[in-house]
mmCIF file of C-alpha atoms and ligand atoms in Angstrom:
data_model
loop_
_atom_site.group_PDB
_atom_site.id
_atom_site.type_symbol
_atom_site.label_atom_id
_atom_site.label_comp_id
_atom_site.label_asym_id
_atom_site.label_seq_id
_atom_site.Cartn_x
_atom_site.Cartn_y
_atom_site.Cartn_z
ATOM 1 C CA UNK A 1 6.351 8.549 60.738
ATOM 2 C CA UNK A 2 6.151 4.714 61.507
ATOM 3 C CA UNK A 3 9.529 3.265 61.137
ATOM 4 C CA UNK A 4 8.345 -0.019 59.656
ATOM 5 C CA UNK A 5 6.777 1.749 56.567
ATOM 6 C CA UNK A 6 7.225 -0.139 53.413
ATOM 7 C CA UNK A 7 7.686 1.267 49.865
ATOM 8 C CA UNK A 8 4.367 -0.244 48.731
ATOM 9 C CA UNK A 9 2.585 2.152 51.341
ATOM 10 C CA UNK A 10 4.268 5.261 50.023
ATOM 11 C CA UNK A 11 3.080 7.325 46.973
ATOM 12 C CA UNK A 12 5.893 6.087 44.637
ATOM 13 C CA UNK A 13 5.414 7.376 41.193
ATOM 14 C CA UNK A 14 3.532 4.637 39.423
ATOM 15 C CA UNK A 15 6.085 4.034 36.720
ATOM 16 C CA UNK A 16 8.601 3.093 39.505
ATOM 17 C CA UNK A 17 6.260 0.424 41.276
ATOM 18 C CA UNK A 18 8.092 -2.904 41.272
ATOM 19 C CA UNK A 19 11.509 -1.391 39.982
ATOM 20 C CA UNK A 20 14.637 -2.463 41.964
ATOM 21 C CA UNK A 21 17.792 -0.585 42.172
ATOM 22 C CA UNK A 22 19.970 -1.651 39.320
ATOM 23 C CA UNK A 23 23.625 -2.483 39.172
ATOM 24 C CA UNK A 24 26.308 -5.204 38.679
ATOM 25 C CA UNK A 25 27.007 -7.237 41.784
ATOM 26 C CA UNK A 26 29.727 -5.750 43.860
ATOM 27 C CA UNK A 27 31.284 -8.722 45.347
ATOM 28 C CA UNK A 28 34.720 -8.912 47.114
ATOM 29 C CA UNK A 29 36.410 -11.627 45.172
ATOM 30 C CA UNK A 30 40.071 -11.937 44.114
ATOM 31 C CA UNK A 31 39.402 -11.569 40.378
ATOM 32 C CA UNK A 32 36.795 -8.798 39.538
ATOM 33 C CA UNK A 33 36.385 -8.915 35.660
ATOM 34 C CA UNK A 34 32.785 -7.605 35.612
ATOM 35 C CA UNK A 35 32.548 -3.841 34.983
ATOM 36 C CA UNK A 36 35.410 -3.112 32.659
ATOM 37 C CA UNK A 37 37.729 -1.105 34.880
ATOM 38 C CA UNK A 38 41.224 -0.550 33.933
ATOM 39 C CA UNK A 39 42.771 -2.710 36.702
ATOM 40 C CA UNK A 40 45.882 -0.543 37.341
ATOM 41 C CA UNK A 41 45.710 2.081 40.130
ATOM 42 C CA UNK A 42 47.946 5.319 39.947
ATOM 43 C CA UNK A 43 51.324 5.444 40.774
ATOM 44 C CA UNK A 44 52.244 6.453 44.393
ATOM 45 C CA UNK A 45 53.482 9.841 42.900
ATOM 46 C CA UNK A 46 50.112 10.468 41.218
ATOM 47 C CA UNK A 47 48.246 9.205 44.378
ATOM 48 C CA UNK A 48 50.230 11.806 46.584
ATOM 49 C CA UNK A 49 49.551 14.486 44.174
ATOM 50 C CA UNK A 50 45.661 13.767 44.298
ATOM 51 C CA UNK A 51 45.935 13.917 47.994
ATOM 52 C CA UNK A 52 47.685 17.194 47.866
ATOM 53 C CA UNK A 53 45.003 18.505 45.375
ATOM 54 C CA UNK A 54 42.114 17.501 47.756
ATOM 55 C CA UNK A 55 43.884 19.233 50.773
ATOM 56 C CA UNK A 56 44.312 22.233 48.867
ATOM 57 C CA UNK A 57 40.586 22.553 47.823
ATOM 58 C CA UNK A 58 39.831 21.706 51.543
ATOM 59 C CA UNK A 59 41.174 25.058 52.475
ATOM 60 C CA UNK A 60 38.341 26.585 50.420
ATOM 61 C CA UNK A 61 35.622 23.975 51.121
ATOM 62 C CA UNK A 62 33.313 26.542 52.851
ATOM 63 C CA UNK A 63 32.673 27.953 49.195
ATOM 64 C CA UNK A 64 31.012 26.578 46.217
ATOM 65 C CA UNK A 65 33.059 25.093 43.693
ATOM 66 C CA UNK A 66 33.415 26.532 39.984
ATOM 67 C CA UNK A 67 29.896 25.778 38.863
ATOM 68 C CA UNK A 68 31.229 25.820 35.069
ATOM 69 C CA UNK A 69 34.242 23.628 35.863
ATOM 70 C CA UNK A 70 36.132 25.670 33.401
ATOM 71 C CA UNK A 71 39.707 24.495 34.217
ATOM 72 C CA UNK A 72 38.554 20.973 34.010
ATOM 73 C CA UNK A 73 36.752 21.332 30.848
ATOM 74 C CA UNK A 74 39.675 23.147 29.303
ATOM 75 C CA UNK A 75 41.912 20.101 30.239
ATOM 76 C CA UNK A 76 39.453 17.611 28.711
ATOM 77 C CA UNK A 77 39.446 19.786 25.577
ATOM 78 C CA UNK A 78 43.277 19.637 25.640
ATOM 79 C CA UNK A 79 43.118 15.898 26.022
ATOM 80 C CA UNK A 80 40.584 15.457 23.138
ATOM 81 C CA UNK A 81 42.439 17.915 20.765
ATOM 82 C CA UNK A 82 40.555 18.100 17.304
ATOM 83 C CA UNK A 83 40.446 21.924 17.763
ATOM 84 C CA UNK A 84 37.924 21.768 20.685
ATOM 85 C CA UNK A 85 37.654 24.348 23.434
ATOM 86 C CA UNK A 86 35.799 24.874 26.879
ATOM 87 C CA UNK A 87 32.653 25.905 25.067
ATOM 88 C CA UNK A 88 32.492 22.544 23.340
ATOM 89 C CA UNK A 89 32.987 20.436 26.449
ATOM 90 C CA UNK A 90 30.579 19.472 29.141
ATOM 91 C CA UNK A 91 31.471 17.407 32.282
ATOM 92 C CA UNK A 92 29.526 15.593 35.145
ATOM 93 C CA UNK A 93 29.750 12.801 37.638
ATOM 94 C CA UNK A 94 30.375 9.986 35.213
ATOM 95 C CA UNK A 95 28.778 9.509 31.727
ATOM 96 C CA UNK A 96 25.707 8.605 33.418
ATOM 97 C CA UNK A 97 25.014 12.064 34.679
ATOM 98 C CA UNK A 98 26.181 13.434 31.291
ATOM 99 C CA UNK A 99 23.635 11.225 29.582
ATOM 100 C CA UNK A 100 20.947 12.370 32.050
ATOM 101 C CA UNK A 101 21.674 15.910 31.242
ATOM 102 C CA UNK A 102 21.370 15.298 27.500
ATOM 103 C CA UNK A 103 18.118 13.227 27.745
ATOM 104 C CA UNK A 104 16.608 15.859 30.216
ATOM 105 C CA UNK A 105 17.257 18.655 27.711
ATOM 106 C CA UNK A 106 16.544 16.849 24.432
ATOM 107 C CA UNK A 107 14.234 13.890 25.237
ATOM 108 C CA UNK A 108 11.711 13.816 28.139
ATOM 109 C CA UNK A 109 8.073 13.569 28.195
ATOM 110 C CA UNK A 110 6.451 12.674 24.972
ATOM 111 C CA UNK A 111 9.647 12.134 23.271
ATOM 112 C CA UNK A 112 11.598 9.067 22.223
ATOM 113 C CA UNK A 113 15.243 7.855 22.732
ATOM 114 C CA UNK A 114 16.308 5.193 20.038
ATOM 115 C CA UNK A 115 19.090 2.642 20.465
ATOM 116 C CA UNK A 116 20.259 -0.532 19.059
ATOM 117 C CA UNK A 117 20.298 -3.754 21.078
ATOM 118 C CA UNK A 118 22.227 -5.439 22.540
ATOM 119 C CA UNK A 119 23.637 -2.474 24.043
ATOM 120 C CA UNK A 120 24.411 -0.770 27.522
ATOM 121 C CA UNK A 121 21.935 -1.831 30.178
ATOM 122 C CA UNK A 122 22.160 1.695 31.693
ATOM 123 C CA UNK A 123 20.416 3.522 28.742
ATOM 124 C CA UNK A 124 16.843 2.390 29.725
ATOM 125 C CA UNK A 125 17.518 3.759 33.167
ATOM 126 C CA UNK A 126 18.462 7.227 31.971
ATOM 127 C CA UNK A 127 15.312 7.258 29.683
ATOM 128 C CA UNK A 128 13.001 6.159 32.565
ATOM 129 C CA UNK A 129 14.649 8.837 35.029
ATOM 130 C CA UNK A 130 14.066 11.560 32.282
ATOM 131 C CA UNK A 131 10.587 10.428 31.584
ATOM 132 C CA UNK A 132 11.470 9.585 28.079
ATOM 133 C CA UNK A 133 10.196 6.706 25.967
ATOM 134 C CA UNK A 134 12.999 4.195 25.461
ATOM 135 C CA UNK A 135 12.817 2.362 21.942
ATOM 136 C CA UNK A 136 15.182 -0.246 20.756
ATOM 137 C CA UNK A 137 15.866 -1.819 17.418
ATOM 138 C CA UNK A 138 18.074 -4.926 17.381
ATOM 139 C CA UNK A 139 21.425 -4.848 15.673
ATOM 140 C CA UNK A 140 22.249 -7.307 12.746
ATOM 141 C CA UNK A 141 23.241 -10.875 13.443
ATOM 142 C CA UNK A 142 26.954 -9.768 13.707
ATOM 143 C CA UNK A 143 25.962 -7.014 15.938
ATOM 144 C CA UNK A 144 26.859 -4.312 13.428
ATOM 145 C CA UNK A 145 24.710 -1.255 12.201
ATOM 146 C CA UNK A 146 24.288 -0.037 8.598
ATOM 147 C CA UNK A 147 23.355 3.570 8.060
ATOM 148 C CA UNK A 148 20.192 2.375 5.869
ATOM 149 C CA UNK A 149 18.855 0.418 8.766
ATOM 150 C CA UNK A 150 19.568 3.110 11.335
ATOM 151 C CA UNK A 151 17.786 5.891 9.095
ATOM 152 C CA UNK A 152 14.937 3.403 8.645
ATOM 153 C CA UNK A 153 14.582 2.930 12.408
ATOM 154 C CA UNK A 154 14.516 6.873 12.688
ATOM 155 C CA UNK A 155 11.933 7.290 10.007
ATOM 156 C CA UNK A 156 9.744 4.669 11.851
ATOM 157 C CA UNK A 157 10.062 5.883 15.317
ATOM 158 C CA UNK A 158 10.800 9.698 14.948
ATOM 159 C CA UNK A 159 13.192 9.874 18.002
ATOM 160 C CA UNK A 160 14.162 12.854 19.576
ATOM 161 C CA UNK A 161 17.564 11.241 20.394
ATOM 162 C CA UNK A 162 19.444 8.428 18.702
ATOM 163 C CA UNK A 163 22.270 6.609 20.859
ATOM 164 C CA UNK A 164 25.008 4.658 18.917
ATOM 165 C CA UNK A 165 27.593 3.087 20.950
ATOM 166 C CA UNK A 166 30.910 2.305 19.612
ATOM 167 C CA UNK A 167 32.752 0.311 20.519
ATOM 168 C CA UNK A 168 29.395 -1.130 21.607
ATOM 169 C CA UNK A 169 29.086 -2.591 25.250
ATOM 170 C CA UNK A 170 28.450 -5.627 25.537
ATOM 171 C CA UNK A 171 29.440 -6.780 22.143
ATOM 172 C CA UNK A 172 32.838 -4.851 21.701
ATOM 173 C CA UNK A 173 31.695 -4.241 17.986
ATOM 174 C CA UNK A 174 32.377 -0.819 16.349
ATOM 175 C CA UNK A 175 30.219 1.287 13.911
ATOM 176 C CA UNK A 176 32.379 2.802 10.997
ATOM 177 C CA UNK A 177 32.534 6.584 10.965
ATOM 178 C CA UNK A 178 31.035 6.535 7.474
ATOM 179 C CA UNK A 179 27.973 4.931 8.716
ATOM 180 C CA UNK A 180 27.870 7.573 11.549
ATOM 181 C CA UNK A 181 28.300 10.419 9.046
ATOM 182 C CA UNK A 182 25.490 9.086 6.814
ATOM 183 C CA UNK A 183 23.094 8.799 9.749
ATOM 184 C CA UNK A 184 23.950 12.510 10.720
ATOM 185 C CA UNK A 185 23.467 13.705 7.233
ATOM 186 C CA UNK A 186 19.989 12.112 7.252
ATOM 187 C CA UNK A 187 18.553 13.247 10.565
ATOM 188 C CA UNK A 188 17.979 16.154 12.693
ATOM 189 C CA UNK A 189 17.512 14.193 15.882
ATOM 190 C CA UNK A 190 20.314 14.612 18.414
ATOM 191 C CA UNK A 191 22.857 11.774 17.713
ATOM 192 C CA UNK A 192 24.921 10.708 20.766
ATOM 193 C CA UNK A 193 27.787 8.536 19.932
ATOM 194 C CA UNK A 194 29.031 7.075 23.133
ATOM 195 C CA UNK A 195 32.735 6.338 22.847
ATOM 196 C CA UNK A 196 33.273 5.055 26.353
ATOM 197 C CA UNK A 197 35.940 2.642 25.032
ATOM 198 C CA UNK A 198 37.329 4.495 22.112
ATOM 199 C CA UNK A 199 40.869 4.439 23.601
ATOM 200 C CA UNK A 200 40.748 0.574 23.396
ATOM 201 C CA UNK A 201 39.813 0.636 19.826
ATOM 202 C CA UNK A 202 42.136 -0.672 17.103
ATOM 203 C CA UNK A 203 42.118 2.757 15.684
ATOM 204 C CA UNK A 204 41.326 5.256 18.274
ATOM 205 C CA UNK A 205 41.715 7.994 15.686
ATOM 206 C CA UNK A 206 38.463 6.743 13.908
ATOM 207 C CA UNK A 207 36.579 8.815 16.242
ATOM 208 C CA UNK A 208 33.170 10.942 15.727
ATOM 209 C CA UNK A 209 35.218 13.890 17.121
ATOM 210 C CA UNK A 210 36.298 14.402 13.610
ATOM 211 C CA UNK A 211 32.710 14.920 12.429
ATOM 212 C CA UNK A 212 31.787 17.623 15.142
ATOM 213 C CA UNK A 213 32.774 20.391 12.526
ATOM 214 C CA UNK A 214 30.353 19.220 10.170
ATOM 215 C CA UNK A 215 27.249 18.290 12.227
ATOM 216 C CA UNK A 216 25.513 20.467 14.803
ATOM 217 C CA UNK A 217 23.312 17.745 16.040
ATOM 218 C CA UNK A 218 26.338 15.452 17.076
ATOM 219 C CA UNK A 219 27.448 14.538 20.711
ATOM 220 C CA UNK A 220 30.278 12.576 21.325
ATOM 221 C CA UNK A 221 30.041 11.087 24.832
ATOM 222 C CA UNK A 222 33.466 9.989 26.637
ATOM 223 C CA UNK A 223 34.264 8.802 30.127
ATOM 224 C CA UNK A 224 37.426 8.605 32.376
ATOM 225 C CA UNK A 225 36.134 5.374 34.033
ATOM 226 C CA UNK A 226 37.503 3.061 31.600
ATOM 227 C CA UNK A 227 40.754 3.578 29.756
ATOM 228 C CA UNK A 228 41.808 6.441 31.963
ATOM 229 C CA UNK A 229 41.474 4.182 35.045
ATOM 230 C CA UNK A 230 39.520 6.751 37.132
ATOM 231 C CA UNK A 231 36.092 4.948 37.574
ATOM 232 C CA UNK A 232 36.306 5.878 41.325
ATOM 233 C CA UNK A 233 36.648 9.719 40.378
ATOM 234 C CA UNK A 234 33.311 9.790 38.595
ATOM 235 C CA UNK A 235 34.013 11.790 35.732
ATOM 236 C CA UNK A 236 32.203 11.656 32.424
ATOM 237 C CA UNK A 237 32.232 14.219 29.618
ATOM 238 C CA UNK A 238 31.060 15.019 26.231
ATOM 239 C CA UNK A 239 32.126 17.090 23.180
ATOM 240 C CA UNK A 240 29.738 18.876 20.999
ATOM 241 C CA UNK A 241 28.578 22.121 19.526
ATOM 242 C CA UNK A 242 28.534 24.799 22.201
ATOM 243 C CA UNK A 243 24.728 25.271 21.851
ATOM 244 C CA UNK A 244 24.454 21.617 23.177
ATOM 245 C CA UNK A 245 26.702 22.384 26.141
ATOM 246 C CA UNK A 246 24.407 25.251 26.887
ATOM 247 C CA UNK A 247 21.307 22.988 26.908
ATOM 248 C CA UNK A 248 23.242 20.791 29.435
ATOM 249 C CA UNK A 249 23.937 23.679 31.521
ATOM 250 C CA UNK A 250 20.276 24.591 31.968
ATOM 251 C CA UNK A 251 19.247 21.337 33.227
ATOM 252 C CA UNK A 252 22.344 20.306 35.662
ATOM 253 C CA UNK A 253 21.879 20.817 39.241
ATOM 254 C CA UNK A 254 23.777 23.843 40.417
ATOM 255 C CA UNK A 255 27.411 22.835 41.469
ATOM 256 C CA UNK A 256 26.838 19.247 40.350
ATOM 257 C CA UNK A 257 30.639 18.769 40.277
ATOM 258 C CA UNK A 258 32.220 18.864 43.616
ATOM 259 C CA UNK A 259 35.572 20.807 44.280
ATOM 260 C CA UNK A 260 37.289 17.557 45.059
ATOM 261 C CA UNK A 261 36.003 15.919 41.763
ATOM 262 C CA UNK A 262 37.219 18.654 39.773
ATOM 263 C CA UNK A 263 40.660 18.816 41.530
ATOM 264 C CA UNK A 264 41.434 15.054 41.316
ATOM 265 C CA UNK A 265 40.429 14.860 37.761
ATOM 266 C CA UNK A 266 42.536 17.650 36.935
ATOM 267 C CA UNK A 267 45.451 15.798 38.384
ATOM 268 C CA UNK A 268 44.588 12.732 36.478
ATOM 269 C CA UNK A 269 44.382 14.727 33.108
ATOM 270 C CA UNK A 270 47.809 16.462 33.799
ATOM 271 C CA UNK A 271 49.135 12.853 33.860
ATOM 272 C CA UNK A 272 47.191 11.532 31.044
ATOM 273 C CA UNK A 273 50.106 9.722 29.442
ATOM 274 C CA UNK A 274 50.810 7.785 32.803
ATOM 275 C CA UNK A 275 47.014 7.191 33.531
ATOM 276 C CA UNK A 276 46.662 5.614 30.140
ATOM 277 C CA UNK A 277 50.148 3.712 30.179
ATOM 278 C CA UNK A 278 48.531 0.244 30.348
ATOM 279 C CA UNK A 279 46.040 0.827 27.487
ATOM 280 C CA UNK A 280 48.327 -0.720 25.030
ATOM 281 C CA UNK A 281 48.963 -3.896 27.188
ATOM 282 C CA UNK A 282 45.240 -4.186 27.966
ATOM 283 C CA UNK A 283 44.584 -3.980 24.235
ATOM 284 C CA UNK A 284 47.111 -6.917 23.575
ATOM 285 C CA UNK A 285 45.551 -8.856 26.214
ATOM 286 C CA UNK A 286 42.279 -8.295 24.459
ATOM 287 C CA UNK A 287 43.631 -9.439 21.281
ATOM 288 C CA UNK A 288 45.042 -12.584 22.869
ATOM 289 C CA UNK A 289 41.696 -13.350 24.552
ATOM 290 C CA UNK A 290 40.156 -13.470 21.155
ATOM 291 C CA UNK A 291 42.501 -16.184 20.191
ATOM 292 C CA UNK A 292 42.560 -17.963 23.685
ATOM 293 C CA UNK A 293 39.008 -18.344 24.252
ATOM 294 C CA UNK A 294 38.355 -20.086 20.962
ATOM 295 C CA UNK A 295 41.274 -22.663 21.934
ATOM 296 C CA UNK A 296 39.270 -23.319 25.126
ATOM 297 C CA UNK A 297 36.311 -24.139 22.843
ATOM 298 C CA UNK A 298 34.038 -21.261 23.354
ATOM 299 C CA UNK A 299 32.777 -18.590 20.775
ATOM 300 C CA UNK A 300 34.034 -14.935 21.277
ATOM 301 C CA UNK A 301 32.709 -11.951 19.635
ATOM 302 C CA UNK A 302 35.454 -9.795 18.005
ATOM 303 C CA UNK A 303 36.005 -6.922 20.270
ATOM 304 C CA UNK A 304 37.453 -3.343 20.214
ATOM 305 C CA UNK A 305 36.880 -2.713 23.756
ATOM 306 C CA UNK A 306 38.517 -3.830 27.066
ATOM 307 C CA UNK A 307 36.270 -6.769 27.166
ATOM 308 C CA UNK A 308 35.005 -9.834 25.312
ATOM 309 C CA UNK A 309 31.622 -11.482 25.141
ATOM 310 C CA UNK A 310 32.013 -15.271 25.030
ATOM 311 C CA UNK A 311 29.730 -18.294 25.068
ATOM 312 C CA UNK A 312 27.486 -19.884 24.198
ATOM 313 C CA UNK A 313 26.281 -21.689 27.186
ATOM 314 C CA UNK A 314 22.922 -23.648 27.722
ATOM 315 C CA UNK A 315 22.918 -22.239 31.193
ATOM 316 C CA UNK A 316 25.119 -19.101 31.473
ATOM 317 C CA UNK A 317 24.186 -18.458 35.228
ATOM 318 C CA UNK A 318 25.345 -21.721 35.931
ATOM 319 C CA UNK A 319 28.806 -21.042 34.311
ATOM 320 C CA UNK A 320 28.792 -17.539 35.995
ATOM 321 C CA UNK A 321 28.407 -19.189 39.361
ATOM 322 C CA UNK A 322 31.064 -21.766 38.796
ATOM 323 C CA UNK A 323 33.529 -19.164 37.846
ATOM 324 C CA UNK A 324 32.476 -17.078 40.877
ATOM 325 C CA UNK A 325 32.865 -20.238 43.083
ATOM 326 C CA UNK A 326 36.543 -20.035 41.985
ATOM 327 C CA UNK A 327 37.028 -16.440 42.799
ATOM 328 C CA UNK A 328 36.440 -15.063 39.274
ATOM 329 C CA UNK A 329 33.597 -12.409 38.809
ATOM 330 C CA UNK A 330 32.387 -11.879 35.171
ATOM 331 C CA UNK A 331 29.156 -10.231 33.973
ATOM 332 C CA UNK A 332 26.016 -12.057 33.191
ATOM 333 C CA UNK A 333 24.785 -9.640 30.266
ATOM 334 C CA UNK A 334 24.277 -9.459 26.587
ATOM 335 C CA UNK A 335 22.670 -11.954 24.177
ATOM 336 C CA UNK A 336 21.281 -15.271 25.531
ATOM 337 C CA UNK A 337 23.884 -17.730 26.440
ATOM 338 C CA UNK A 338 26.745 -15.143 26.669
ATOM 339 C CA UNK A 339 28.830 -13.837 29.386
ATOM 340 C CA UNK A 340 31.036 -10.771 29.225
ATOM 341 C CA UNK A 341 34.668 -10.823 30.761
ATOM 342 C CA UNK A 342 36.682 -7.633 31.163
ATOM 343 C CA UNK A 343 40.507 -7.482 30.429
ATOM 344 C CA UNK A 344 42.425 -7.789 33.582
ATOM 345 C CA UNK A 345 45.939 -7.768 34.637
ATOM 346 C CA UNK A 346 47.950 -10.906 33.160
ATOM 347 C CA UNK A 347 47.581 -12.624 36.389
ATOM 348 C CA UNK A 348 43.795 -11.983 36.544
ATOM 349 C CA UNK A 349 43.349 -12.918 32.988
ATOM 350 C CA UNK A 350 45.129 -16.193 33.504
ATOM 351 C CA UNK A 351 43.215 -16.794 36.563
ATOM 352 C CA UNK A 352 40.035 -16.485 34.449
ATOM 353 C CA UNK A 353 41.343 -18.876 31.632
ATOM 354 C CA UNK A 354 42.331 -21.445 34.451
ATOM 355 C CA UNK A 355 38.995 -21.057 36.105
ATOM 356 C CA UNK A 356 37.095 -21.258 32.707
ATOM 357 C CA UNK A 357 38.914 -24.531 31.653
ATOM 358 C CA UNK A 358 37.906 -26.166 34.955
ATOM 359 C CA UNK A 359 34.111 -25.071 34.536
ATOM 360 C CA UNK A 360 33.918 -26.248 30.858
ATOM 361 C CA UNK A 361 35.734 -29.672 31.985
ATOM 362 C CA UNK A 362 32.822 -29.871 34.650
ATOM 363 C CA UNK A 363 29.988 -29.060 32.446
ATOM 364 C CA UNK A 364 30.893 -30.929 29.413
HETATM 365 C C1 PLP B 401 31.056 2.102 31.336
HETATM 366 C C2 PLP B 401 30.350 2.962 30.254
HETATM 367 C C3 PLP B 401 30.043 4.249 30.443
HETATM 368 C C4 PLP B 401 30.730 5.038 31.440
HETATM 369 O O1 PLP B 401 29.921 5.358 32.614
HETATM 370 P P1 PLP B 401 30.418 6.297 33.725
HETATM 371 O O2 PLP B 401 29.256 6.695 34.361
HETATM 372 O O3 PLP B 401 31.217 7.366 33.049
HETATM 373 O O4 PLP B 401 31.264 5.393 34.612
HETATM 374 C C5 PLP B 401 29.488 4.761 29.415
HETATM 375 N N1 PLP B 401 29.012 4.231 28.277
HETATM 376 C C6 PLP B 401 29.085 2.796 28.253
HETATM 377 C C7 PLP B 401 28.649 2.013 27.001
HETATM 378 C C8 PLP B 401 29.697 2.148 29.120
HETATM 379 O O5 PLP B 401 30.021 0.913 29.136
#
């Protein structure tokens, strides 16, 4: 083949023509507050245990891993509690793969996925990659949802899958359990409640996990990437009726979770308390941010997650760039005029306030 061949000359699927790989910029700057990671690495003792676990699976690396990831799913069930067992849990390489399994099984050609914007920017990618039609309905002005509006959107668009993100990314707003229960009672569509940030919520016990016994069409999506400080480990999971887990097992690639991933995630889960130790501090820093940002003269959306949406700026890209020039990386996402900042360590968060104060001084 000619080495200089371009994508335009290749028989790319028509719906992918003009598409570019998507993702937040990965820039090596001192203060990275753009992808909602927990900024605290594990302790040296846990790092050593993870290394030891990888060495142990290396001795068997000539063999395929446990295709069903049974031990890991049991550990995830034990972490979630709510009477869940292995049969209720599915796991994959990040929520992004779990969501792809769900849409592969329940959406796909000729079927719709409905969600409520502004919301997570990866959902349209999952829909596209599973050949599903992606339909969005705007949230209310305060970014909340009511059951009546969600059910009206379902009646209008007849989706196969509905995604409700709570706390929502990028707004940080929550959807009450009563709304989710009312939606579930009014539809037979698969309802995915994406609780990626649940551990940061003001009341983490207000979780859709409590509704699983009542609704067979409910899926609760979780991840170890955020509160669990395990973004690099790539582990997302769901809790649902066992039949939904079986559907995911049909569409997953064989041996999708490597032996190393399973082993390292098991170590993290065995030390759940320590991995989550900074969540309380991050929550307090988030609450402080909701006070500090207005003091600097910017608007902030009340958040239940480890990030805040702040604005409004006439030229948000200019503000983003000026912060970056000062070594602070935030995310250019969400409603017009807003930027999103993740909650960092106290030093990172102070650096952000300092840089923002300077930028505001410059542009005002
Ligand atoms: C970050 C995030 C996830 C997690 O994605 P992973 O693939 O598990 O890292 C899921 N849902 C939302 C809304 C998120 O913001």
